[in-house]
Tab-separated table of C-alpha atoms in Angstrom:
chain	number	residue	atom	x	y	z
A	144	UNK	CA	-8.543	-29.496	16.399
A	145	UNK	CA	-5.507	-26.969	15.608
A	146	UNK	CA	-7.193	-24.107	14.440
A	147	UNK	CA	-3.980	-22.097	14.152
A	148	UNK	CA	-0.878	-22.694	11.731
A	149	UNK	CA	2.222	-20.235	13.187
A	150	UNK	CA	4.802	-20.991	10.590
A	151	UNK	CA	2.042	-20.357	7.910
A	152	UNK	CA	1.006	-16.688	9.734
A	153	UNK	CA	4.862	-15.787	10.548
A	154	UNK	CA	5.432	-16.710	6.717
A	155	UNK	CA	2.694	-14.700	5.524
A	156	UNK	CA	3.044	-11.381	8.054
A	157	UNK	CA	6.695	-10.807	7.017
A	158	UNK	CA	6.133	-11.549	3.074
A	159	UNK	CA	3.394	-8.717	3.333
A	160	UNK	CA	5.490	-6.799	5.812
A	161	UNK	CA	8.410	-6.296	3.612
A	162	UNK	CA	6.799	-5.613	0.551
A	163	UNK	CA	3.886	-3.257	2.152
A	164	UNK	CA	6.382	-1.567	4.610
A	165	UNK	CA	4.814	0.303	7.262
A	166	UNK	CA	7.854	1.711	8.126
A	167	UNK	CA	8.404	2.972	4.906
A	168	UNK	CA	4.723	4.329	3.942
A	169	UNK	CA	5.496	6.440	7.498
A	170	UNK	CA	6.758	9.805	5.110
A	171	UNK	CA	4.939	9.091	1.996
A	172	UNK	CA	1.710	9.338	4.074
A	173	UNK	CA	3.325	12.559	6.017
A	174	UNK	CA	4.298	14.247	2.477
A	175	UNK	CA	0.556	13.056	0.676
A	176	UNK	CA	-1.442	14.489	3.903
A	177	UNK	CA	0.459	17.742	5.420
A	178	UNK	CA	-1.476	20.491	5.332
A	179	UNK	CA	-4.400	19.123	6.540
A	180	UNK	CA	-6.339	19.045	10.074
A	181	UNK	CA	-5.592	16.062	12.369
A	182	UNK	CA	-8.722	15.072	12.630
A	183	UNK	CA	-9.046	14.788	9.003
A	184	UNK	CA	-4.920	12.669	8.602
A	185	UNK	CA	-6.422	10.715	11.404
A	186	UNK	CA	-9.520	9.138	9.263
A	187	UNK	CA	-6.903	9.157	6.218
A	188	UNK	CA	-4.697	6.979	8.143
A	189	UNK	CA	-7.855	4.383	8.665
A	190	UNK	CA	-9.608	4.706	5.034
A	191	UNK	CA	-6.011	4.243	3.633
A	192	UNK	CA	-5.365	0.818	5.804
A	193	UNK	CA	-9.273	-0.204	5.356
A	194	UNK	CA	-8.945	0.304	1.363
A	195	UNK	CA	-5.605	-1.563	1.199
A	196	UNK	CA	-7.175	-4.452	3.065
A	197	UNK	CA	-10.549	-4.722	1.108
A	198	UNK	CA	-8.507	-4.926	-2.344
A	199	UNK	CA	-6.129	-7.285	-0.997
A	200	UNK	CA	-9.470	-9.393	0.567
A	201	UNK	CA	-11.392	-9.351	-2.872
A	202	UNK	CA	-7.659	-10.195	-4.582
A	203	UNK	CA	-7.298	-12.846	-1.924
A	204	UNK	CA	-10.422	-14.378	-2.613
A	205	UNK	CA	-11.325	-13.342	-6.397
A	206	UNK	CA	-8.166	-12.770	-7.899
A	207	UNK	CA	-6.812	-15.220	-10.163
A	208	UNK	CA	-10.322	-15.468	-11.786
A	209	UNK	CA	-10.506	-11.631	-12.276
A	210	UNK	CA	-7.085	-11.935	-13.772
A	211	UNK	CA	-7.810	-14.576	-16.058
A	212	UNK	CA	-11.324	-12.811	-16.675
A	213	UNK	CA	-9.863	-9.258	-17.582
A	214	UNK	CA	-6.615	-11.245	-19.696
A	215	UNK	CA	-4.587	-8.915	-17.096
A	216	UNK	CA	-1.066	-10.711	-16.738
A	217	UNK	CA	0.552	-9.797	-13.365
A	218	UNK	CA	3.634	-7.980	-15.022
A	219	UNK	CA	0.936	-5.672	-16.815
A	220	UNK	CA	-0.216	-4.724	-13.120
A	221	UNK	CA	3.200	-4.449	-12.623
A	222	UNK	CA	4.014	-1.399	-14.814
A	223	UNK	CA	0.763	0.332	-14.381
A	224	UNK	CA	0.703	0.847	-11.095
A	225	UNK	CA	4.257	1.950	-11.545
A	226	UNK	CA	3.143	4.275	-14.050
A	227	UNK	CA	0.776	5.569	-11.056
A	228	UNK	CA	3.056	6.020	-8.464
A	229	UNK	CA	5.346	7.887	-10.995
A	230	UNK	CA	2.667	10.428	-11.412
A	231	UNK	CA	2.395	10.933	-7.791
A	232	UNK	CA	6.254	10.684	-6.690
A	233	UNK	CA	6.777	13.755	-9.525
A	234	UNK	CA	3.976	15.950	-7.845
A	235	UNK	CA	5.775	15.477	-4.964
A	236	UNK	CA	9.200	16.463	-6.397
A	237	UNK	CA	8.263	19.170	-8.052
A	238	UNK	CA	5.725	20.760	-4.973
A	239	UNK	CA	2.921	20.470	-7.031
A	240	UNK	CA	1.261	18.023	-4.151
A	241	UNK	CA	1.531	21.365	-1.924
A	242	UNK	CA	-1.336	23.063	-3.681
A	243	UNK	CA	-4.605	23.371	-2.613
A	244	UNK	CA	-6.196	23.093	-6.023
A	245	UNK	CA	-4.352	20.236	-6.825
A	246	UNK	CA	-4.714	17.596	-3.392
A	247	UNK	CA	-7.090	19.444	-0.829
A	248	UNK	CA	-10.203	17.764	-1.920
A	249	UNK	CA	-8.566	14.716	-3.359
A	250	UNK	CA	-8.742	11.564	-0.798
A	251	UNK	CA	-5.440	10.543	-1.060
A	252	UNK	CA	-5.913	7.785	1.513
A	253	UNK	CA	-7.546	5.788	-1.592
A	254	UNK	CA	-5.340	6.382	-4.607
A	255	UNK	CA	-2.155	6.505	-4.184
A	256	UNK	CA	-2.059	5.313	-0.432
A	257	UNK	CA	-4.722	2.320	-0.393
A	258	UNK	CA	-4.046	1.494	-3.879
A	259	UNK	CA	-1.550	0.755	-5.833
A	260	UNK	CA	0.937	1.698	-2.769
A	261	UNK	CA	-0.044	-0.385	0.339
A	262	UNK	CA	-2.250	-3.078	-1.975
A	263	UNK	CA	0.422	-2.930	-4.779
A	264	UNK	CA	0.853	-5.838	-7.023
A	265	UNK	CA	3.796	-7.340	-4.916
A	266	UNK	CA	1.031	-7.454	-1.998
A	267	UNK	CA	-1.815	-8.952	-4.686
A	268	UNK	CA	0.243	-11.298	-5.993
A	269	UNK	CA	1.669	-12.808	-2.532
A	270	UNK	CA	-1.814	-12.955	-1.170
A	271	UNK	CA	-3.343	-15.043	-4.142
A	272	UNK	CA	-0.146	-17.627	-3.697
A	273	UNK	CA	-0.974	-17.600	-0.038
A	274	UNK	CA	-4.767	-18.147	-0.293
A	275	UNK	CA	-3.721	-20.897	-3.065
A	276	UNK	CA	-1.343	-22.729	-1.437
A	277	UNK	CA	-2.903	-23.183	1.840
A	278	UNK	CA	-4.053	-26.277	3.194
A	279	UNK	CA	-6.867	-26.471	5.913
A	280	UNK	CA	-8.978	-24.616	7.849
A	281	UNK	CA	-5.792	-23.754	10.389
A	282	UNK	CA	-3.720	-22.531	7.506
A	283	UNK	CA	-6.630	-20.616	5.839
A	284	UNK	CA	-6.981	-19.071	8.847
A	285	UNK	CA	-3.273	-17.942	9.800
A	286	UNK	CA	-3.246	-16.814	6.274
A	287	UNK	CA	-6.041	-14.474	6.677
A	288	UNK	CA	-5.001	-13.675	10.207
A	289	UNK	CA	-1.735	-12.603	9.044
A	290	UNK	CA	-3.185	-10.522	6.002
A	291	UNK	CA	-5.510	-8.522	9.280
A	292	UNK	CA	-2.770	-8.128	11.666
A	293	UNK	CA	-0.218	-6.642	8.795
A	294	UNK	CA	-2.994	-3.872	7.979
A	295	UNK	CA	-3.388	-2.969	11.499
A	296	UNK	CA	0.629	-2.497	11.989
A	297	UNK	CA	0.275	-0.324	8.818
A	298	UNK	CA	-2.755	1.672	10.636
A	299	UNK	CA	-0.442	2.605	13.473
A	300	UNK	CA	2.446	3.405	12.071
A	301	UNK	CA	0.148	5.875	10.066
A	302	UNK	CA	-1.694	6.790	12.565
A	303	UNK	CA	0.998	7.585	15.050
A	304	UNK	CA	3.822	9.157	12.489
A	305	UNK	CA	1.222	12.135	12.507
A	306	UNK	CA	2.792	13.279	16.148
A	307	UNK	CA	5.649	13.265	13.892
A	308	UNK	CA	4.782	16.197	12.331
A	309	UNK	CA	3.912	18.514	15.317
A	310	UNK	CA	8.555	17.854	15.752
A	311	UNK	CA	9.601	19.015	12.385
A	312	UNK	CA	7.388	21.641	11.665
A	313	UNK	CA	6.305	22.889	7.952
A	314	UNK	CA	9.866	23.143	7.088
A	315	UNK	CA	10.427	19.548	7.906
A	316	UNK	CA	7.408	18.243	6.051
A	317	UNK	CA	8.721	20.552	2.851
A	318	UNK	CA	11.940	18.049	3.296
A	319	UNK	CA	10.237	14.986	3.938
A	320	UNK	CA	7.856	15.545	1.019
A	321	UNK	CA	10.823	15.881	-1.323
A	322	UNK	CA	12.742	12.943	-0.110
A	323	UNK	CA	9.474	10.472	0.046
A	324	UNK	CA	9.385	12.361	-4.088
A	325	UNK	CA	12.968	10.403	-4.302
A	326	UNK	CA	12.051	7.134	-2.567
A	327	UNK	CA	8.289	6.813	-4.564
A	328	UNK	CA	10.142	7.648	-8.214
A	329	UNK	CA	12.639	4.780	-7.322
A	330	UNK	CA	9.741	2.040	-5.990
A	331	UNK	CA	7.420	3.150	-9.154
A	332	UNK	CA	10.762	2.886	-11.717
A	333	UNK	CA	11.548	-0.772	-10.340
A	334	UNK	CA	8.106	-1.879	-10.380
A	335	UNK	CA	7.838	-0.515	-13.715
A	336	UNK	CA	11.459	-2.383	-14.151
A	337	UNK	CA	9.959	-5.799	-12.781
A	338	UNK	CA	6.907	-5.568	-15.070
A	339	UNK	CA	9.084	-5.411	-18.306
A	340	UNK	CA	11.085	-8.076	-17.166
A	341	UNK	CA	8.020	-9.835	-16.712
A	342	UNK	CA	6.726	-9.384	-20.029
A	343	UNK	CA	10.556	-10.308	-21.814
A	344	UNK	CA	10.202	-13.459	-19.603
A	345	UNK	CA	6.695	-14.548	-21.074
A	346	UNK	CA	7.620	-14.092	-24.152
């Protein structure tokens, strides 16, 4: 018995690739945890992967009934956690993410990182389709197998972009902070964008 579906995990791994982008989170993770020890960006790199993966799980198995249950329409998850990331990609812009007071003994790793910017509602939504539309014990499988493997690319490319910053220096991170300011703003503005289109389009 084929326990394994490829076409179903390949399908999967690159829908959650694209729209989770572990390439991408690589200086938004750099700009949301500089200052702090290695030791301590290290575990941020895992909690932020291990959150992301147990909202997408409980969304992958729960979700459409805690959608339904809350009357929460997918565009209205849409434009708040666009509304979220805003909040975070103007800290960044303006350097207030640089003070102590203000991120130090925040946990990052869980809001913004986990959630709403690695287990965004692009992410949610593609996983409850998945889960949905798969067939069998082999595709449930590849589904879920795909959903693992995707977290632990996002892991390392967290958890390896740190050596990053031991190359540019403070100087560089001042840079990279400002220009992962630019590239949140514009992800939170077209989410935000994509919810209101949502809503114009249900009604």
């Amino acid at each position: 018995m084929n326990l394994f579906d490829a076409t179903v995990f390949g399908s999967v791994f690159l829908t959650l690739f694209v729209i989770m982008d572990p390439p991408g989170i690589t200086p938004i993770f750099l700009a949301l945890t500089s200052g702090r020890a290695t030791k301590v960006q290290r575990r941020m790199a895992w909690q932020a992967a291990l959150v992301a993966f147990g909202v997408i799980a409980v969304f992958g198995v729960f979700g459409q009934q805690v959608l339904d249950y809350l009357h929460v329409s997918v565009p209205a998850l849409m434009v708040a956690g666009g509304l979220l990331l805003l909040l975070v990609a103007l800290d960044l812009l303006t350097g207030k993410a640089e003070e102590p007071t203000q991120t130090k003994d925040v946990n990052v790793a869980l809001v913004p990182l986990g959630m709403p910017l690695l287990a965004g509602p692009g992410a949610i939504v593609s996983v409850i389709l998945a889960v949905q539309k798969a067939e069998g014990v082999a595709q449930e499988v590849s589904v879920w197998g795909a959903i693992v493997a995707v977290h632990l690319v996002l892991w390392l490319a967290m958890r390896f972009s740190l050596s990053v910053i031991r190359v540019i220096k403070d100087s560089g991170v001042v840079l990279v902070t400002r220009l992962s300011g630019m590239l949140l703003s514009a992800i939170a503005v077209q989410q935000i964008a994509n919810g209101v289109t949502g809503f114009v389009r249900g009604t």
